[in-house]
Amino acid sequence: MPERIRQTARSKRDGKPAATPWGSATIPTKHFEDAAAWEAWLEQNYGDPDGIWMKISRRGSGIPSVTYDQALDIALCFGWIDGQRKSLDAQFFLQRFAPRRKNSNWSKRNVEKVTALIEAGRMRPPGQAEIDAAKADGRWEKAYASPSVIEVPDDFQRALNKNPKAKAFFESLSKMKRYPFLYRLEIVKREETQLDSLLSRLVDFCILLSLLERAEVLKNFAELELCLTRLECTTCPAGKAEAMGEDQFARPAQLGTGRINAALRTVSCSNQQHCAQHPY
């Protein structure tokens, strides 16, 4: 069982709130009527390791609020970044903001943003410290593309073209669901690791997921489960895919981006000797 699930179970057993993705049991939710209020709050609280959930008013609500773009620019100035977004109600959505994690990768979008913020004289010492650290250890030059602009690499496209089923499934995915593949390919190529091996396994991953499209033609659920064994190998030390319940195999649409990411970590495991019973 993944540690996150164990933590949630223990929290329920002990009557405590479950931990959040950033590691705190309780994350405050705050609403700022304008950019100045958000900036003033960060001046006093940028060192808070857990961050906040920010309530941002929806367009047309008529409720004064800092906008997402304004909030992100100010967050970057103080060494913070944005995270998960989720719906709250008809008037607001919630946007996560927290300090950048140590050694976290930079996106090209944020590199461009902070460059403009520096030129505008808006950068603050905490934000500059994060920039300096990224430049010092090479993360600045290795910034990755965001989902809206990342492109399918030619070599991966050629690999897909050789396998119509894999290609059809990949092309059926939304931009956000394609992103785990493309991001990992970009990171691998950037680090000059075993690209050919990863390309082959990513195509295998597309083929396996395409089985979900025709799950009803398989003899039973056990057959489908066997097809997906490689995605759920629990002996893989480089990253264990979260166990999927039987109901999750019904249609590919039920595979969220996070679930694809979890499975992809196993498929692209650099330890090619794991799981001798089901080798790649």
CSV table of C-alpha atoms in Angstrom, one decimal:
chain,number,residue,atom,x,y,z
A,1,MET,CA,0.0,0.0,0.0
A,2,PRO,CA,1.4,3.5,-0.9
A,3,GLU,CA,2.6,5.5,2.1
A,4,ARG,CA,0.2,8.3,1.3
A,5,ILE,CA,-2.7,5.8,1.7
A,6,ARG,CA,-1.3,4.4,4.9
A,7,GLN,CA,-1.0,7.9,6.3
A,8,THR,CA,-4.6,8.6,5.5
A,9,ALA,CA,-5.7,5.4,7.1
A,10,ARG,CA,-3.8,6.1,10.2
A,11,SER,CA,-5.2,9.6,10.4
A,12,LYS,CA,-8.7,8.3,10.2
A,13,ARG,CA,-8.0,5.7,12.8
A,14,ASP,CA,-6.5,8.3,15.2
A,15,GLY,CA,-9.2,11.0,14.4
A,16,LYS,CA,-6.6,13.4,12.9
A,17,PRO,CA,-6.8,15.3,9.6
A,18,ALA,CA,-5.1,13.6,6.7
A,19,ALA,CA,-1.8,15.0,5.5
A,20,THR,CA,-1.8,17.2,2.4
A,21,PRO,CA,0.5,16.8,-0.6
A,22,TRP,CA,2.8,19.5,0.8
A,23,GLY,CA,3.1,17.6,4.1
A,24,SER,CA,1.0,19.5,6.6
A,25,ALA,CA,-2.1,18.2,8.3
A,26,THR,CA,-3.9,21.6,8.1
A,27,ILE,CA,-3.4,24.1,5.3
A,28,PRO,CA,-5.1,27.5,5.7
A,29,THR,CA,-7.5,28.8,3.1
A,30,LYS,CA,-7.2,32.6,2.4
A,31,HIS,CA,-8.9,35.1,0.2
A,32,PHE,CA,-7.1,38.3,-0.9
A,33,GLU,CA,-9.2,41.1,-2.4
A,34,ASP,CA,-6.3,42.4,-4.6
A,35,ALA,CA,-2.7,41.8,-5.5
A,36,ALA,CA,-1.4,44.3,-2.9
A,37,ALA,CA,-3.1,42.3,-0.1
A,38,TRP,CA,-1.4,39.1,-1.3
A,39,GLU,CA,2.0,40.7,-1.6
A,40,ALA,CA,1.7,42.2,1.9
A,41,TRP,CA,0.8,38.8,3.3
A,42,LEU,CA,3.8,37.2,1.6
A,43,GLU,CA,6.1,39.8,2.9
A,44,GLN,CA,5.3,38.6,6.4
A,45,ASN,CA,4.8,34.9,5.7
A,46,TYR,CA,7.0,33.8,2.8
A,47,GLY,CA,8.9,31.5,5.2
A,48,ASP,CA,5.8,29.4,6.0
A,49,PRO,CA,6.8,25.9,4.7
A,50,ASP,CA,3.2,24.7,4.1
A,51,GLY,CA,1.8,27.5,2.0
A,52,ILE,CA,-1.9,28.1,1.5
A,53,TRP,CA,-5.0,27.4,-0.5
A,54,MET,CA,-6.0,30.7,-2.1
A,55,LYS,CA,-9.7,31.4,-2.8
A,56,ILE,CA,-9.8,33.1,-6.2
A,57,SER,CA,-13.2,34.5,-7.4
A,58,ARG,CA,-14.6,33.2,-10.7
A,59,ARG,CA,-15.1,35.5,-13.6
A,60,GLY,CA,-18.5,37.1,-13.4
A,61,SER,CA,-18.9,36.5,-9.7
A,62,GLY,CA,-18.5,40.2,-9.0
A,63,ILE,CA,-16.3,39.4,-5.9
A,64,PRO,CA,-13.1,41.4,-5.6
A,65,SER,CA,-10.1,39.1,-5.8
A,66,VAL,CA,-6.5,38.8,-6.8
A,67,THR,CA,-6.3,37.0,-10.2
A,68,TYR,CA,-4.4,33.8,-10.8
A,69,ASP,CA,-1.8,35.5,-13.0
A,70,GLN,CA,-1.3,38.3,-10.5
A,71,ALA,CA,-0.9,35.8,-7.7
A,72,LEU,CA,1.6,33.7,-9.5
A,73,ASP,CA,3.8,36.6,-10.4
A,74,ILE,CA,3.9,37.7,-6.8
A,75,ALA,CA,4.5,34.2,-5.6
A,76,LEU,CA,7.5,33.8,-7.8
A,77,CYS,CA,9.0,37.0,-6.5
A,78,PHE,CA,9.0,35.4,-3.0
A,79,GLY,CA,10.3,32.0,-4.0
A,80,TRP,CA,6.8,30.3,-4.1
A,81,ILE,CA,5.1,28.4,-6.9
A,82,ASP,CA,1.6,27.4,-7.8
A,83,GLY,CA,0.3,23.8,-7.4
A,84,GLN,CA,-3.0,22.0,-7.6
A,85,ARG,CA,-6.2,23.8,-8.5
A,86,LYS,CA,-9.7,22.6,-7.5
A,87,SER,CA,-13.2,23.8,-7.5
A,88,LEU,CA,-14.8,25.3,-4.4
A,89,ASP,CA,-18.3,26.6,-5.3
A,90,ALA,CA,-20.1,28.8,-7.8
A,91,GLN,CA,-18.1,31.9,-6.7
A,92,PHE,CA,-14.6,30.6,-6.0
A,93,PHE,CA,-12.0,28.1,-7.0
A,94,LEU,CA,-9.0,27.1,-4.9
A,95,GLN,CA,-5.4,27.5,-6.0
A,96,ARG,CA,-2.5,26.0,-4.1
A,97,PHE,CA,0.6,28.2,-3.4
A,98,ALA,CA,3.6,27.1,-1.4
A,99,PRO,CA,7.4,27.6,-1.2
A,100,ARG,CA,9.4,25.9,-4.0
A,101,ARG,CA,10.8,22.6,-2.9
A,102,LYS,CA,14.5,22.2,-2.7
A,103,ASN,CA,16.0,21.0,-6.0
A,104,SER,CA,12.6,21.1,-7.8
A,105,ASN,CA,12.7,21.5,-11.5
A,106,TRP,CA,11.8,24.8,-13.2
A,107,SER,CA,9.4,25.2,-16.0
A,108,LYS,CA,10.3,27.3,-19.0
A,109,ARG,CA,7.2,29.4,-18.3
A,110,ASN,CA,8.4,30.3,-14.9
A,111,VAL,CA,11.9,31.0,-16.1
A,112,GLU,CA,10.4,33.5,-18.6
A,113,LYS,CA,8.1,35.0,-15.9
A,114,VAL,CA,10.9,35.6,-13.4
A,115,THR,CA,13.1,37.1,-16.1
A,116,ALA,CA,10.4,39.6,-16.8
A,117,LEU,CA,9.9,40.3,-13.1
A,118,ILE,CA,13.6,40.9,-12.6
A,119,GLU,CA,13.6,43.4,-15.5
A,120,ALA,CA,10.6,45.1,-14.0
A,121,GLY,CA,12.4,45.5,-10.7
A,122,ARG,CA,9.9,43.4,-8.8
A,123,MET,CA,12.0,40.4,-7.7
A,124,ARG,CA,12.4,40.0,-3.9
A,125,PRO,CA,15.4,38.4,-2.1
A,126,PRO,CA,13.6,35.1,-1.4
A,127,GLY,CA,12.7,34.7,-5.0
A,128,GLN,CA,16.2,35.7,-6.2
A,129,ALA,CA,17.7,33.1,-3.9
A,130,GLU,CA,15.7,30.4,-5.6
A,131,ILE,CA,16.8,31.7,-9.0
A,132,ASP,CA,20.5,31.8,-7.9
A,133,ALA,CA,20.3,28.2,-6.6
A,134,ALA,CA,18.8,26.9,-9.8
A,135,LYS,CA,21.4,28.6,-11.9
A,136,ALA,CA,24.2,27.3,-9.7
A,137,ASP,CA,23.1,23.6,-9.9
A,138,GLY,CA,22.0,23.6,-13.6
A,139,ARG,CA,18.3,23.4,-13.1
A,140,TRP,CA,17.8,26.9,-14.8
A,141,GLU,CA,19.3,25.7,-18.1
A,142,LYS,CA,17.3,22.4,-17.9
A,143,ALA,CA,13.8,24.1,-17.6
A,144,TYR,CA,11.0,22.0,-19.1
A,145,ALA,CA,8.2,23.0,-21.4
A,146,SER,CA,4.6,23.4,-20.0
A,147,PRO,CA,1.7,21.3,-21.2
A,148,SER,CA,0.3,24.0,-23.4
A,149,VAL,CA,3.5,24.3,-25.5
A,150,ILE,CA,5.3,21.0,-25.2
A,151,GLU,CA,5.6,19.1,-28.5
A,152,VAL,CA,5.8,15.4,-29.3
A,153,PRO,CA,9.5,14.6,-30.1
A,154,ASP,CA,10.3,13.3,-33.6
A,155,ASP,CA,11.8,10.1,-32.3
A,156,PHE,CA,8.8,9.3,-30.1
A,157,GLN,CA,6.5,10.1,-33.0
A,158,ARG,CA,8.4,7.7,-35.2
A,159,ALA,CA,8.2,5.0,-32.6
A,160,LEU,CA,4.4,5.6,-32.3
A,161,ASN,CA,4.0,5.5,-36.1
A,162,LYS,CA,5.4,2.0,-36.1
A,163,ASN,CA,2.5,0.8,-33.9
A,164,PRO,CA,-0.9,2.0,-35.0
A,165,LYS,CA,-2.7,0.8,-31.8
A,166,ALA,CA,-0.3,2.7,-29.6
A,167,LYS,CA,-0.5,5.8,-31.8
A,168,ALA,CA,-4.3,5.7,-31.8
A,169,PHE,CA,-4.5,5.6,-28.0
A,170,PHE,CA,-1.9,8.3,-27.5
A,171,GLU,CA,-3.7,10.6,-29.9
A,172,SER,CA,-6.9,10.0,-28.0
A,173,LEU,CA,-5.4,11.5,-24.9
A,174,SER,CA,-6.0,15.1,-23.9
A,175,LYS,CA,-3.0,17.5,-23.6
A,176,MET,CA,-2.9,17.0,-19.9
A,177,LYS,CA,-2.9,13.2,-20.2
A,178,ARG,CA,-0.2,13.3,-22.8
A,179,TYR,CA,2.0,15.5,-20.7
A,180,PRO,CA,3.4,12.8,-18.4
A,181,PHE,CA,4.8,11.0,-21.4
A,182,LEU,CA,6.3,14.1,-23.0
A,183,TYR,CA,7.6,15.6,-19.8
A,184,ARG,CA,9.5,12.3,-19.0
A,185,LEU,CA,10.8,12.1,-22.5
A,186,GLU,CA,12.1,15.7,-22.3
A,187,ILE,CA,13.8,15.0,-18.9
A,188,VAL,CA,15.4,11.8,-20.2
A,189,LYS,CA,16.7,13.4,-23.3
A,190,ARG,CA,18.0,16.3,-21.3
A,191,GLU,CA,19.9,14.0,-18.9
A,192,GLU,CA,21.2,11.9,-21.8
A,193,THR,CA,20.0,8.6,-20.3
A,194,GLN,CA,18.7,5.5,-22.1
A,195,LEU,CA,16.3,7.2,-24.5
A,196,ASP,CA,15.8,4.2,-26.9
A,197,SER,CA,14.9,1.9,-24.0
A,198,LEU,CA,12.4,4.4,-22.6
A,199,LEU,CA,10.8,5.1,-26.0
A,200,SER,CA,10.2,1.4,-26.4
A,201,ARG,CA,8.6,1.0,-23.0
A,202,LEU,CA,6.5,4.1,-23.5
A,203,VAL,CA,5.0,2.6,-26.6
A,204,ASP,CA,4.4,-0.6,-24.7
A,205,PHE,CA,2.6,1.4,-22.1
A,206,CYS,CA,0.3,2.9,-24.8
A,207,ILE,CA,-0.4,-0.6,-26.1
A,208,LEU,CA,-1.3,-1.9,-22.6
A,209,LEU,CA,-3.6,1.1,-21.9
A,210,SER,CA,-5.3,0.6,-25.3
A,211,LEU,CA,-6.5,-2.8,-24.0
A,212,LEU,CA,-8.8,-0.8,-21.8
A,213,GLU,CA,-10.7,0.2,-24.9
A,214,ARG,CA,-11.6,-3.4,-25.6
A,215,ALA,CA,-11.7,-4.8,-22.1
A,216,GLU,CA,-15.1,-6.4,-22.8
A,217,VAL,CA,-13.6,-8.8,-25.4
A,218,LEU,CA,-11.1,-10.3,-23.0
A,219,LYS,CA,-12.2,-13.6,-21.4
A,220,ASN,CA,-12.2,-12.2,-17.8
A,221,PHE,CA,-10.8,-9.5,-15.6
A,222,ALA,CA,-7.8,-11.7,-14.7
A,223,GLU,CA,-6.7,-11.5,-18.4
A,224,LEU,CA,-6.8,-7.8,-18.3
A,225,GLU,CA,-5.0,-7.7,-15.0
A,226,LEU,CA,-2.2,-9.8,-16.5
A,227,CYS,CA,-1.9,-7.4,-19.4
A,228,LEU,CA,-1.3,-4.6,-16.8
A,229,THR,CA,1.1,-6.5,-14.5
A,230,ARG,CA,4.0,-4.5,-15.8
A,231,LEU,CA,2.3,-1.3,-14.7
A,232,GLU,CA,1.6,-2.5,-11.2
A,233,CYS,CA,4.8,-4.4,-10.4
A,234,THR,CA,5.3,-4.0,-6.7
A,235,THR,CA,8.9,-5.1,-6.7
A,236,CYS,CA,10.1,-2.1,-8.7
A,237,PRO,CA,12.3,-0.1,-6.4
A,238,ALA,CA,12.3,3.0,-8.6
A,239,GLY,CA,8.6,3.8,-8.1
A,240,LYS,CA,5.6,1.7,-7.3
A,241,ALA,CA,2.4,2.2,-9.3
A,242,GLU,CA,-0.7,2.8,-7.2
A,243,ALA,CA,-2.9,-0.2,-7.1
A,244,MET,CA,-5.9,0.1,-9.4
A,245,GLY,CA,-9.3,-1.2,-8.4
A,246,GLU,CA,-11.3,-3.4,-10.9
A,247,ASP,CA,-13.7,-0.6,-11.6
A,248,GLN,CA,-10.8,1.6,-12.8
A,249,PHE,CA,-10.2,-0.8,-15.7
A,250,ALA,CA,-13.5,-0.2,-17.4
A,251,ARG,CA,-12.7,2.8,-19.6
A,252,PRO,CA,-9.5,4.8,-20.3
A,253,ALA,CA,-11.3,8.0,-19.4
A,254,GLN,CA,-11.2,6.9,-15.8
A,255,LEU,CA,-7.4,7.0,-15.8
A,256,GLY,CA,-6.6,10.5,-14.5
A,257,THR,CA,-3.3,12.3,-15.2
A,258,GLY,CA,-2.1,11.4,-11.7
A,259,ARG,CA,-2.8,7.7,-12.3
A,260,ILE,CA,-1.0,7.7,-15.6
A,261,ASN,CA,1.9,9.4,-13.9
A,262,ALA,CA,2.0,6.7,-11.2
A,263,ALA,CA,2.0,3.9,-13.8
A,264,LEU,CA,4.6,5.7,-16.0
A,265,ARG,CA,7.0,5.8,-13.1
A,266,THR,CA,7.1,2.0,-13.1
A,267,VAL,CA,7.1,1.6,-16.9
A,268,SER,CA,10.2,4.0,-17.2
A,269,CYS,CA,12.0,2.4,-14.3
A,270,SER,CA,15.7,2.4,-15.0
A,271,ASN,CA,16.1,-0.9,-13.2
A,272,GLN,CA,15.4,-3.2,-16.1
A,273,GLN,CA,16.0,-6.4,-14.1
A,274,HIS,CA,13.0,-5.9,-11.8
A,275,CYS,CA,10.1,-8.3,-12.0
A,276,ALA,CA,11.7,-11.3,-13.6
A,277,GLN,CA,8.4,-13.0,-14.1
A,278,HIS,CA,7.1,-10.3,-16.3
A,279,PRO,CA,10.2,-8.8,-18.1
A,280,TYR,CA,9.9,-6.0,-20.6
